[in-house]
Coordinates of C-alpha atoms in Angstrom, one line a residue:
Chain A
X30 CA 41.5 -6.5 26.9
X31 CA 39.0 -3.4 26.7
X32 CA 39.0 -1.1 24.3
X33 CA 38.5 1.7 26.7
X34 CA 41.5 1.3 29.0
X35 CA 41.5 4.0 31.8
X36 CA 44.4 5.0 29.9
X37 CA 42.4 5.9 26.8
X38 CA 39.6 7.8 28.7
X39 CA 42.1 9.8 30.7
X40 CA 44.1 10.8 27.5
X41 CA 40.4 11.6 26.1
X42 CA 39.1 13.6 28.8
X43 CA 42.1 15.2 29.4
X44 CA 44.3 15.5 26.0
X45 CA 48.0 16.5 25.9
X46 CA 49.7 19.4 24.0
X47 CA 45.9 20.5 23.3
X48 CA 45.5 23.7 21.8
X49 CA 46.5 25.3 18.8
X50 CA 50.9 26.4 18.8
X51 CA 51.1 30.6 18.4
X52 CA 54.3 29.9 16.3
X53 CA 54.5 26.6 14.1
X54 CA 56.6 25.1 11.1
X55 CA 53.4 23.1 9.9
X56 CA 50.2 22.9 10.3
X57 CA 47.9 20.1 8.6
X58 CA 44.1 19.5 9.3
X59 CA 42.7 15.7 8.6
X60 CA 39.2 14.7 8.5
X61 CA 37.3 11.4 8.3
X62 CA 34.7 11.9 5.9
X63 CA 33.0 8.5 7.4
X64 CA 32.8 9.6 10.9
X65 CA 33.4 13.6 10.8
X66 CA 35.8 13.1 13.2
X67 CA 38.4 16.2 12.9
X68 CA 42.2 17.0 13.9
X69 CA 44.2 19.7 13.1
X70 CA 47.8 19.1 14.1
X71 CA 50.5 21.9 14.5
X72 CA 54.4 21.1 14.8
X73 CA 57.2 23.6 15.5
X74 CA 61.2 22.0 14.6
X75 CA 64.0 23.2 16.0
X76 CA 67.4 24.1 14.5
X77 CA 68.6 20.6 14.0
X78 CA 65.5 19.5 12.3
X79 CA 63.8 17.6 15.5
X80 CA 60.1 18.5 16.7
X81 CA 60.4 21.0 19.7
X82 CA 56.7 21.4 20.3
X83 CA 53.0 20.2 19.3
X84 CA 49.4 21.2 19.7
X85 CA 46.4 19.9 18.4
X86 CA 42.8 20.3 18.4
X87 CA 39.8 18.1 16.9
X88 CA 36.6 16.7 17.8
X89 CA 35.7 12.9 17.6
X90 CA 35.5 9.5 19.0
X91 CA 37.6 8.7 22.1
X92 CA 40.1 6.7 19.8
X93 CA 40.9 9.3 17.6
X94 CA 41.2 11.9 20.6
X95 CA 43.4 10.1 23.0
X96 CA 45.6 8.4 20.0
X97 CA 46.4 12.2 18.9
X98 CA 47.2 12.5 23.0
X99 CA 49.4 10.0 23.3
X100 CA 51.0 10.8 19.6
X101 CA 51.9 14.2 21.0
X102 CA 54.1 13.1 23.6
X103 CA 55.8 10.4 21.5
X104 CA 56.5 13.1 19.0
X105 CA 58.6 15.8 20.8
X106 CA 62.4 15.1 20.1
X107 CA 61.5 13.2 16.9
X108 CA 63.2 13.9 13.0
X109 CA 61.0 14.2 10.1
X110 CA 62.2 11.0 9.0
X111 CA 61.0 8.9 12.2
X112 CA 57.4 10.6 12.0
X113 CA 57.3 9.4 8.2
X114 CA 58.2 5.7 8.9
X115 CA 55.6 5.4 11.9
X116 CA 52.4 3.7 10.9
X117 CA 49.6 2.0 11.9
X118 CA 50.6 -0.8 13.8
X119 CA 53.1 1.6 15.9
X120 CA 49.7 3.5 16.4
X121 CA 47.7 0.7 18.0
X122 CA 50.9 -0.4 20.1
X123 CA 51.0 3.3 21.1
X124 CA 47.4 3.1 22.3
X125 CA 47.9 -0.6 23.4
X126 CA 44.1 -1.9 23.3
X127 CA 43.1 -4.2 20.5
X128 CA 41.6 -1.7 17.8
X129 CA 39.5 -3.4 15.3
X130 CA 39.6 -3.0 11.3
X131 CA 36.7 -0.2 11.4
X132 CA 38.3 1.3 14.1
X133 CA 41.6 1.7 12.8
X134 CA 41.2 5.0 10.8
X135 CA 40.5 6.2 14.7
X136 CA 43.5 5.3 15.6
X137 CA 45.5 7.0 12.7
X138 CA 43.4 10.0 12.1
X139 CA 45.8 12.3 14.0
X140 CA 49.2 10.7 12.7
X141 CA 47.8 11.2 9.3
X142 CA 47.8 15.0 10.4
X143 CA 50.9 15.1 12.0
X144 CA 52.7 13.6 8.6
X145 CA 51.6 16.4 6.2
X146 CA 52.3 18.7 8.8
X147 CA 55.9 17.9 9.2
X148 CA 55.9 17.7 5.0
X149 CA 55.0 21.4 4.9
X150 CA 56.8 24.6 5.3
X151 CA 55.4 27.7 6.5
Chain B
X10 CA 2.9 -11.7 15.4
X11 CA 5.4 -14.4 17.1
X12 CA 8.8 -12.6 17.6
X13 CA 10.1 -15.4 18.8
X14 CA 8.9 -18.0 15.9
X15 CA 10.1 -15.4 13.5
X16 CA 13.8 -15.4 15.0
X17 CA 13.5 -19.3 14.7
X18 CA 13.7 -18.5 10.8
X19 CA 16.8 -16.6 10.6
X20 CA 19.7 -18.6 11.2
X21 CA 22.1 -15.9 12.0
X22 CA 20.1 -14.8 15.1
X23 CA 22.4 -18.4 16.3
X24 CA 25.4 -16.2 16.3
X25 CA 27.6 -15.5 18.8
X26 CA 29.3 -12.0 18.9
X27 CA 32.8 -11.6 21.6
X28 CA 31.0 -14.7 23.1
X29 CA 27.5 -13.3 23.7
X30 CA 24.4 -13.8 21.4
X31 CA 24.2 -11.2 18.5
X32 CA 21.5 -8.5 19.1
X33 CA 20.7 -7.5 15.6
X34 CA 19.8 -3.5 15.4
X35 CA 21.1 -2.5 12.0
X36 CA 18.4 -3.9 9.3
X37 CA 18.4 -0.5 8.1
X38 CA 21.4 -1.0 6.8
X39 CA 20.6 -4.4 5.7
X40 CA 18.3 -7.1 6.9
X41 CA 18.9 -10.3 8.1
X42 CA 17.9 -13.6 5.5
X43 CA 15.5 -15.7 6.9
X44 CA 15.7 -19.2 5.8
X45 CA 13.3 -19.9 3.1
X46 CA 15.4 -17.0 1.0
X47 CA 18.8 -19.3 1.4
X48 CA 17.0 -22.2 0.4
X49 CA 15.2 -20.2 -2.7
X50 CA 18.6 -19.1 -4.2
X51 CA 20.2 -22.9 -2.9
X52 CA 17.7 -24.5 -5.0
X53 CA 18.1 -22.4 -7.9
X54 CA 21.9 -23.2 -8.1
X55 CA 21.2 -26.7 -7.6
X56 CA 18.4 -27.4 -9.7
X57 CA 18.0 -24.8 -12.4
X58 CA 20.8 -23.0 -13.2
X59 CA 21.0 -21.8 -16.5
X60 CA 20.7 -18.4 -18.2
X61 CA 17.6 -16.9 -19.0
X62 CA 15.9 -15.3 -21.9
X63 CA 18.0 -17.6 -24.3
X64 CA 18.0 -21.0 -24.1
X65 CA 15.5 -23.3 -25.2
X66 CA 16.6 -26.5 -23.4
X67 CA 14.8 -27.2 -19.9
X68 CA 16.2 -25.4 -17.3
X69 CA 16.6 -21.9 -18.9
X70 CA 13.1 -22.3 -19.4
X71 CA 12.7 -23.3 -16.2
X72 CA 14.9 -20.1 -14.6
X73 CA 13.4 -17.7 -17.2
X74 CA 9.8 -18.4 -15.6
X75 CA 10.7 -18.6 -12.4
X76 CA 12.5 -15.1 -12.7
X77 CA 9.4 -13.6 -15.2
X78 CA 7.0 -14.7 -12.0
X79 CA 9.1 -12.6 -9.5
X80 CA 8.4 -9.5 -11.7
X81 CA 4.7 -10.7 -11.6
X82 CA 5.3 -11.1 -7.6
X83 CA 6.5 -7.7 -7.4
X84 CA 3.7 -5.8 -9.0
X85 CA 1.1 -7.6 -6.9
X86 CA 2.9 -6.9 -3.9
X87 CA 3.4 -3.4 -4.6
X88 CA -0.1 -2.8 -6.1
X89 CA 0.8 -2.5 -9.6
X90 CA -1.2 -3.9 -12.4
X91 CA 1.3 -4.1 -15.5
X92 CA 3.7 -6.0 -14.4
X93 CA 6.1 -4.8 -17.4
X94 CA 6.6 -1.4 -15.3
X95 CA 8.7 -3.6 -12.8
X96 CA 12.2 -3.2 -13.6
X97 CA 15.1 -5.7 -12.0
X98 CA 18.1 -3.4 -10.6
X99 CA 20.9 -3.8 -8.7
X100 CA 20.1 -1.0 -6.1
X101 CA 17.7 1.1 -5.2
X102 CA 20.7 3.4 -5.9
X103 CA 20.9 2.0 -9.6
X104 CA 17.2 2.4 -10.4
X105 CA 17.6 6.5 -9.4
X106 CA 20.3 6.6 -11.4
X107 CA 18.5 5.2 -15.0
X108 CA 15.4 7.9 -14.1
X109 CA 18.5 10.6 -13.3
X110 CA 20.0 9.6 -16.7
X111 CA 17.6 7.7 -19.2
X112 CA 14.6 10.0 -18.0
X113 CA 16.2 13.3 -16.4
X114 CA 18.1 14.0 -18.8
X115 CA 16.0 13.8 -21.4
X116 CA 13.6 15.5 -19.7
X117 CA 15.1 18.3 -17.5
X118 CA 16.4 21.3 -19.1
X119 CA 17.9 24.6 -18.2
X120 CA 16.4 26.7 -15.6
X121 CA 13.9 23.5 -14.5
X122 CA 13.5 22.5 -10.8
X123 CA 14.0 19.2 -9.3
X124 CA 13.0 19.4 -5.8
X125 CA 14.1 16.6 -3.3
X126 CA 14.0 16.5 0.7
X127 CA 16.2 17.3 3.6
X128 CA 15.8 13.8 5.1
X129 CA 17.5 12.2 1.9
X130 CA 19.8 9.5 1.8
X131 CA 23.0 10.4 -0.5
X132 CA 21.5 7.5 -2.9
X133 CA 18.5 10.2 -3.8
X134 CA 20.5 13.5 -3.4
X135 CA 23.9 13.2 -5.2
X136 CA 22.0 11.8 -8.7
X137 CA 19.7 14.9 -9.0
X138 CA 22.7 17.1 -7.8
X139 CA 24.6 15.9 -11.0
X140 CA 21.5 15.6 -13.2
X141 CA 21.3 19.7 -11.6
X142 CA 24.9 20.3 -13.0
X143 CA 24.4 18.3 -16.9
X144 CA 21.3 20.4 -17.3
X145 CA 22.0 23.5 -15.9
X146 CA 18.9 23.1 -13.6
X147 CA 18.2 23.7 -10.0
X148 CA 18.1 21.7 -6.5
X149 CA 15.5 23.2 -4.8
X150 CA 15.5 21.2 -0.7
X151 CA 12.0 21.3 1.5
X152 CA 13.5 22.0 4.6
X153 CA 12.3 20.4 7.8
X154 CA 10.0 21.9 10.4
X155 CA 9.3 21.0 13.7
X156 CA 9.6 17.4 15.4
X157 CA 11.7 15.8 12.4
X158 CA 8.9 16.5 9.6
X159 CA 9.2 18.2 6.4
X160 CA 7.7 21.3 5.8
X161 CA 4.9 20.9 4.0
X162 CA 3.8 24.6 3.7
X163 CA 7.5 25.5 2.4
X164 CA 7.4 22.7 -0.3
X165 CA 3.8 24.2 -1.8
X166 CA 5.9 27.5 -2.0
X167 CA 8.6 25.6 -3.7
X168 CA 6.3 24.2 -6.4
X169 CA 6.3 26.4 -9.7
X170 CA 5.4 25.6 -13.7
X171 CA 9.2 24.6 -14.1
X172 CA 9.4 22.2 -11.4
X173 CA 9.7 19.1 -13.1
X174 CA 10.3 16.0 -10.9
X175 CA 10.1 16.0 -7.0
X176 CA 12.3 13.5 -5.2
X177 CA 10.8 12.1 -1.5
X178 CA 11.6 9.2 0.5
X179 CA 9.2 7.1 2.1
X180 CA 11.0 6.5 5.5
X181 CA 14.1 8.3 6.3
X182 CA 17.0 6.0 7.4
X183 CA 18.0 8.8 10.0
X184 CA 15.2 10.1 11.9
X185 CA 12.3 7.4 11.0
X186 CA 9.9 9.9 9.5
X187 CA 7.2 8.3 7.0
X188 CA 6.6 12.0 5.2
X189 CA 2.7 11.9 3.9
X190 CA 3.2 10.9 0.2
X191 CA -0.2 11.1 -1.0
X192 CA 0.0 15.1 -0.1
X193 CA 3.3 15.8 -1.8
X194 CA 2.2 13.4 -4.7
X195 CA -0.9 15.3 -5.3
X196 CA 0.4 18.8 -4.7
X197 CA 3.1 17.8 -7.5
X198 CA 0.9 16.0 -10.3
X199 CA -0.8 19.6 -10.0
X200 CA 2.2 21.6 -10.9
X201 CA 2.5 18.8 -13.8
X202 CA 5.8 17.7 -11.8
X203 CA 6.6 13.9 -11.9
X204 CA 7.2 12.3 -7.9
X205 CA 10.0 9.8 -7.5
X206 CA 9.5 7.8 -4.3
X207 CA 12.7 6.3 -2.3
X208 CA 11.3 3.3 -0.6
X209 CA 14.6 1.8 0.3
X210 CA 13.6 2.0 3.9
X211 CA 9.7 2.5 3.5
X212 CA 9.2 -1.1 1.8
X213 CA 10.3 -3.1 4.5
X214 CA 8.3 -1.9 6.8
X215 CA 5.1 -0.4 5.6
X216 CA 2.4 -1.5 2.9
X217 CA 2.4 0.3 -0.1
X218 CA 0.0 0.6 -3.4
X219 CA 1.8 2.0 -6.0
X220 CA -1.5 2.6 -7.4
X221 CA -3.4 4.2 -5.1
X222 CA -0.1 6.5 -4.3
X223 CA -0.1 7.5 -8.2
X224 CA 3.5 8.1 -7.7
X225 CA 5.5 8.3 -11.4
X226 CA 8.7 6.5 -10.3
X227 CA 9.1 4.1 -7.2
X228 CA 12.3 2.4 -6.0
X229 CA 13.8 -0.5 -3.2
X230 CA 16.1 -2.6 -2.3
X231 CA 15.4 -6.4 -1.6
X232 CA 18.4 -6.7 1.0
X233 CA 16.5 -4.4 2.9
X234 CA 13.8 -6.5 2.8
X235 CA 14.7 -9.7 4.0
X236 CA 16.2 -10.9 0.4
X237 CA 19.5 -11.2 -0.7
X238 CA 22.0 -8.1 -1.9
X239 CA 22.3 -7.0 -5.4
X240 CA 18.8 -7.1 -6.2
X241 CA 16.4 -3.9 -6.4
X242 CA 13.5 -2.8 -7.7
X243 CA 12.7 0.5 -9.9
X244 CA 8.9 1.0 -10.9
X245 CA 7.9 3.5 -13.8
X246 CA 5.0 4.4 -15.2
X247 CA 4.6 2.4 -18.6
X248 CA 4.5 6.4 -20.9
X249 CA 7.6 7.2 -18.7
X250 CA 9.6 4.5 -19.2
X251 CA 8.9 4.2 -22.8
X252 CA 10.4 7.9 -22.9
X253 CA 13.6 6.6 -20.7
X254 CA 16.8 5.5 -22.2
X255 CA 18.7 2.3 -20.8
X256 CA 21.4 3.0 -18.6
X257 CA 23.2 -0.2 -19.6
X258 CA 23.9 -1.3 -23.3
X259 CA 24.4 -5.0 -24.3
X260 CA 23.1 -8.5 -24.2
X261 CA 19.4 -9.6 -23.4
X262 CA 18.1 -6.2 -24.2
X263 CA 18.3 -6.0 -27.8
X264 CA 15.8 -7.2 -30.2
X265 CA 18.3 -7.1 -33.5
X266 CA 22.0 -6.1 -34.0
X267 CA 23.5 -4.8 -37.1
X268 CA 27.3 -3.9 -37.3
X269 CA 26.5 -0.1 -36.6
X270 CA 23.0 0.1 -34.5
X271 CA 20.8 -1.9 -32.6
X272 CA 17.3 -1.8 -31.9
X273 CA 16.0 -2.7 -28.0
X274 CA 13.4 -4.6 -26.3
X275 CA 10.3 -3.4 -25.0
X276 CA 10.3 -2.4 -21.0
X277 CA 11.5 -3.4 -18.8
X278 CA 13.8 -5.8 -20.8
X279 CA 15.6 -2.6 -22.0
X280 CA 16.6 -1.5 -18.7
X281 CA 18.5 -5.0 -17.8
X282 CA 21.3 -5.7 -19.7
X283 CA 23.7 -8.1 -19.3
X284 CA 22.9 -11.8 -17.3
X285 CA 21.2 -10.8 -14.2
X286 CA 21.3 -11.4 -10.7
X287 CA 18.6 -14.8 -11.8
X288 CA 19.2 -16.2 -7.8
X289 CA 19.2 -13.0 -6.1
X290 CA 15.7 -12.3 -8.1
X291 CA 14.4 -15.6 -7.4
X292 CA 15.4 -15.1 -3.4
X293 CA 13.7 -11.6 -3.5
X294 CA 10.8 -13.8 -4.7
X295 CA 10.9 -15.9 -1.5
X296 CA 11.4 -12.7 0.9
X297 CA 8.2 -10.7 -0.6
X298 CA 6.7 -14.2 0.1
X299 CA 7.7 -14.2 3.4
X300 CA 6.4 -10.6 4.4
X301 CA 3.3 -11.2 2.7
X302 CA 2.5 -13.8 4.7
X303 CA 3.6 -12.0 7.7
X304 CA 1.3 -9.2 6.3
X305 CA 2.8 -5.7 6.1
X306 CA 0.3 -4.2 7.9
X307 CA 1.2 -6.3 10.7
X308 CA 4.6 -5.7 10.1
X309 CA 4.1 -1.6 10.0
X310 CA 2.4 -2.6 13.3
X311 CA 5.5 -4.1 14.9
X312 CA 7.6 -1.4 13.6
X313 CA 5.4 1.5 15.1
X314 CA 5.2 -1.0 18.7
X315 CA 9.2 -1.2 19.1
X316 CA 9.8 2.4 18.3
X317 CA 7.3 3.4 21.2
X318 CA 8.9 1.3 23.1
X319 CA 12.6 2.3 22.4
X320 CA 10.7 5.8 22.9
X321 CA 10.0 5.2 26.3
X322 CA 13.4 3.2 27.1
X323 CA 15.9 6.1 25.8
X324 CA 13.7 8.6 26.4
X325 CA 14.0 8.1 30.1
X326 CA 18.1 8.9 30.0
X327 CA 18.4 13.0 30.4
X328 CA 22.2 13.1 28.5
X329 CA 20.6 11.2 25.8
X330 CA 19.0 13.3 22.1
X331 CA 16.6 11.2 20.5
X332 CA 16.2 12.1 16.6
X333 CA 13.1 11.4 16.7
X334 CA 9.6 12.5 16.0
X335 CA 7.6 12.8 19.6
X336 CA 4.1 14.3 18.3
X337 CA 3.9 12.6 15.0
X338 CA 4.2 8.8 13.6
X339 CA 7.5 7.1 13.1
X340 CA 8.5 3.8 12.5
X341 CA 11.7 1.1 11.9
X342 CA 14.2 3.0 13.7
X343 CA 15.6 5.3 16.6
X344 CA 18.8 7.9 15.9
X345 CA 20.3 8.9 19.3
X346 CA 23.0 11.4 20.3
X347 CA 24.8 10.7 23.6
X348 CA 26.7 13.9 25.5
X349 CA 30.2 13.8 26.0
X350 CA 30.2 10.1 24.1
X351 CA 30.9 10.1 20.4
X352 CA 28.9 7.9 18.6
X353 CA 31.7 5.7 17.3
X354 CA 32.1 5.3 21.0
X355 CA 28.9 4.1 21.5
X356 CA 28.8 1.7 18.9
X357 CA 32.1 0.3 19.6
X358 CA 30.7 -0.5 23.4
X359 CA 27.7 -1.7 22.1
X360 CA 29.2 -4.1 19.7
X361 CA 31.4 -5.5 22.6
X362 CA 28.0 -6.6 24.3
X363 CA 26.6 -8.2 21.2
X364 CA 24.3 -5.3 20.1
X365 CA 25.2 -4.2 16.3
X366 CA 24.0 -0.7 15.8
X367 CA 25.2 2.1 13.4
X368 CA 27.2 5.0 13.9
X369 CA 28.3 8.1 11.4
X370 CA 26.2 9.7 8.8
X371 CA 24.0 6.2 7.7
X372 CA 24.9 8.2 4.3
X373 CA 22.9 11.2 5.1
X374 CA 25.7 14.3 5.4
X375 CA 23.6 17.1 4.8
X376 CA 20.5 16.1 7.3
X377 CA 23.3 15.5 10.0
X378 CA 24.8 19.3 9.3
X379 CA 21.2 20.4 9.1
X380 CA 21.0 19.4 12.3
X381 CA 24.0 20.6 13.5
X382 CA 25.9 17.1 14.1
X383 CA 29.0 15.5 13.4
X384 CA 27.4 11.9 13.6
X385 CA 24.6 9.8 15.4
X386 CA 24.1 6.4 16.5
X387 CA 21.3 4.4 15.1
X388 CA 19.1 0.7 16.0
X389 CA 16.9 0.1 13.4
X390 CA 14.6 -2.8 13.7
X391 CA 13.3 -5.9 11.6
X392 CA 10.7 -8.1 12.1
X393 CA 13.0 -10.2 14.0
X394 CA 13.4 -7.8 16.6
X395 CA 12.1 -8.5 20.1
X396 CA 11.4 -5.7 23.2
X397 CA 14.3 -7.7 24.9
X398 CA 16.4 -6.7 22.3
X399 CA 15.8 -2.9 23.3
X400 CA 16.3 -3.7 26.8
X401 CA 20.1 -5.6 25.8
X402 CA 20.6 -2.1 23.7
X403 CA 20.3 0.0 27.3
X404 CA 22.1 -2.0 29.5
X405 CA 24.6 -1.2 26.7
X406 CA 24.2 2.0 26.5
X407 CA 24.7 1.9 30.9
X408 CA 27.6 0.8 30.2
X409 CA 28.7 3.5 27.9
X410 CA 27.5 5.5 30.5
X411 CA 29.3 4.0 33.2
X412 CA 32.9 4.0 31.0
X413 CA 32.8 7.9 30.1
X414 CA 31.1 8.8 33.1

């Protein structure tokens, strides 16, 4: 299977909940000092403690991009709780291409965001 | 120079990568062992192996001289007469770090300059930055000019009475740029500033007298150059490295040991504490015996030829941003930026055609913000490499292409 489904590319060329949120609960930046790839992930709860809404913006490789993409969707109606038990291997089934060893900090940049930003209060 | 009887020599070039032969572009990052290396280090394990320095039965004899004639090796190969200013290291990385600490810091005091180059690799950079911080000195950078060169006219202006040591690399692992040495080497001896040359790239791929260059401190790697890993070489002029302290403390380079003190060899014993890396050594020895039959001006040759002709190859694709000198001489390797295609991308696409390149920094941070980038993607070249090799690395790259098109 290829690494850059049409899946991947469209997510990469055209991202999801892109943009930064005018009114958040968190807001977390990651960055791969190996790659200088960059996301900077914002999350707004709702009353009952489930995400309501997600933007993000970055710059990378097409892995890190589109895995923050597809994240984003996954994310909306989720607890705190589910976000911090989600890891790498739910990553790489989210993106569902094989992602190598040196590719996998790709693929987790943006959930590594999205976890501290949940963490944090505003 | 036969390419293709040179491949014959290095095993790996057998490889297969997702099914396809390996197209090796990476030797900047390390090169590729050719078979008389293996066979060096296989016979040392199997015939001689025993410590060195301390026995007296056969084989530690035997591995002592054969390790002592590596060191001769060296200095011949590098155009140095007194072979006792050879040092074994590790790294290229560990032989900066005993000038930084057995000679800088000695040396360098408050207020003094230590100059080094925009096109350095972290291992030459981050050293002097801390040496900067111990002593309360300061990191003066020679910026770069046009076409990927260093400004020369801006270094002469950063020369003064309390610069003390001037940091250069021969080659830079980014942009392929061979700075003229003998210029900045003069221009410092006059300021009464010591030159520390990084040849970690340079020495595979250029000849070199150390001599002739009159540089004070030289450093390499052998895994750069066709010999095995953990194995470098730092050069020092005999006054300097009499005035250096060892980095490591220990066995082999003591002469006597009381309770409370201990008195050290003569260079460069000093500088290697603890059992060396005798095989690695004794590989090196085989590699500098492999390129000096090849001859490195030949080999410079073949560098210079596959860079003009990755020149004209990647030049020819309008999206693509070649870090690369156009007007002036460059060797070994070709940095490239793609638009719209991250290089991690690139690499990745690449790799799944068999072509092994770099992509990210290549451990040079503040060149790449210099020049305004997050990352490249690099091929760097050995003598292994073959024209059709360039050609495999576009059709990968038309497949990149095609994908993010």
């Amino acid at each position: 299977m290829d690494l850059y489904s049409d899946s991947i590319l469209d997510h990469y060329k055209h991202p999801h909940h892109s943009g930064v949120l005018k009114k958040y609960s968190g807001r977390a930046v990651e960055y791969n000092p190996l790659c200088g790839d960059t996301i900077q992930a914002d999350i707004l709860m709702d009353q009952k403690g489930k995400i309501k809404d997600v933007g993000f913006i970055g710059s990378g490789c097409a892995i890190s991009q589109a895995a923050m993409s597809l994240l984003s969707d996954w994310l909306i109606g989720k607890t705190s709780s589910e976000i911090q038990a989600w890891n790498t291997e739910d990553m790489i089934g989210l993106l569902h291409v094989p992602i190598s060893q040196g590719r996998s900090t790709c693929a987790t940049l943006g959930l590594a965001a999205v976890k501290r930003a949940v963490s944090k209060k505003v | 120079m036969s390419v293709s009887k040179i491949q014959k020599d290095f095993p790996i070039l057998k490889t297969l990568v997702h099914g396809r032969p390996l197209i090796y572009l990476d030797s900047a990052a390390t090169s590729q062992k050719p078979r008389c290396v293996l066979d060096a280090m296989d016979e040392y394990y199997t015939t001689m192996n025993a410590n060195i320095h301390r026995g007296v039965h056969a084989l530690s004899e035997q591995a002592t001289a054969r390790y002592e004639d590596v060191r001769q090796q060296a200095a011949q190969f590098f155009g140095v007469f007194d072979a006792h200013e050879i040092v074994f290291t590790k790294s290229t990385t560990e032989g900066i770090n005993i000038i930084a600490r057995g000679w800088g810091d000695e040396h360098i005091g408050p207020d003094d300059d230590i100059v080094v180059s925009s096109l350095e690799h972290h291992a030459n950079l981050v050293p002097w930055q801390e040496l900067a911080k111990r002593k309360k000195a300061h990191l003066k950078v020679i910026p770069l000019a046009f076409d990927y060169q260093l400004d020369y006219d801006a270094f002469l202006s950063l020369l003064n009475p309390r610069t003390k040591l001037v940091c250069i690399t021969a080659l830079s692992n980014v942009t392929g740029t061979p700075p003229q040495l003998d210029k900045y080497i003069t221009a410092a001896h006059a300021q009464g500033a010591r030159v520390l040359i990084d040849a970690a790239q340079g020495a595979a791929h250029m000849p070199f007298s150390i001599r002739k260059l009159d540089c004070d401190f030289f450093v390499c790697s052998s895994h750069k150059m066709y010999g095995p890993t953990g194995v470098g070489i730092l050069y020092g002029k005999r006054e300097l490295l009499q005035a250096c302290a060892p980095l490591i403390y220990g066995g082999d380079m003591v002469t006597t040991v009381d309770q409370y003190s201990a008195q050290y060899r003569e260079i460069p014993w000093r500088f290697e504490g603890g059992t060396p890396n005798i095989a690695g050594v004794i590989g090196f020895g085989a590699a500098l015996s492999y390129l000096a039959a090849l001859g490195m001006d030949t080999v410079y040759q073949h560098s210079q030829e596959l860079l003009s002709y990755a020149h004209e190859v990647f030049g020819a694709f309008s999206n693509l941003t070649l870090l690369s000198p156009m007007h002036h001489p460059a060797i070994a390797l070709l940095s490239f930026v793609v638009s719209g295609i991250h290089p991690h991308d690139i690499a990745s696409i690449f790799d799944s055609e068999g072509v092994a390149i770099r992509s990210g920094f290549h451990c040079a941070e503040p060149l790449h913000a210099q020049l305004g980038l997050e990352a490249s993607a690099r091929m760097s070249f050995g003598v292994y490499t073959a024209k059709e090799d360039i050609d495999k690395a576009e059709q990968a790259l038309k497949k990149a292409l095609k994908i993010f098109k």
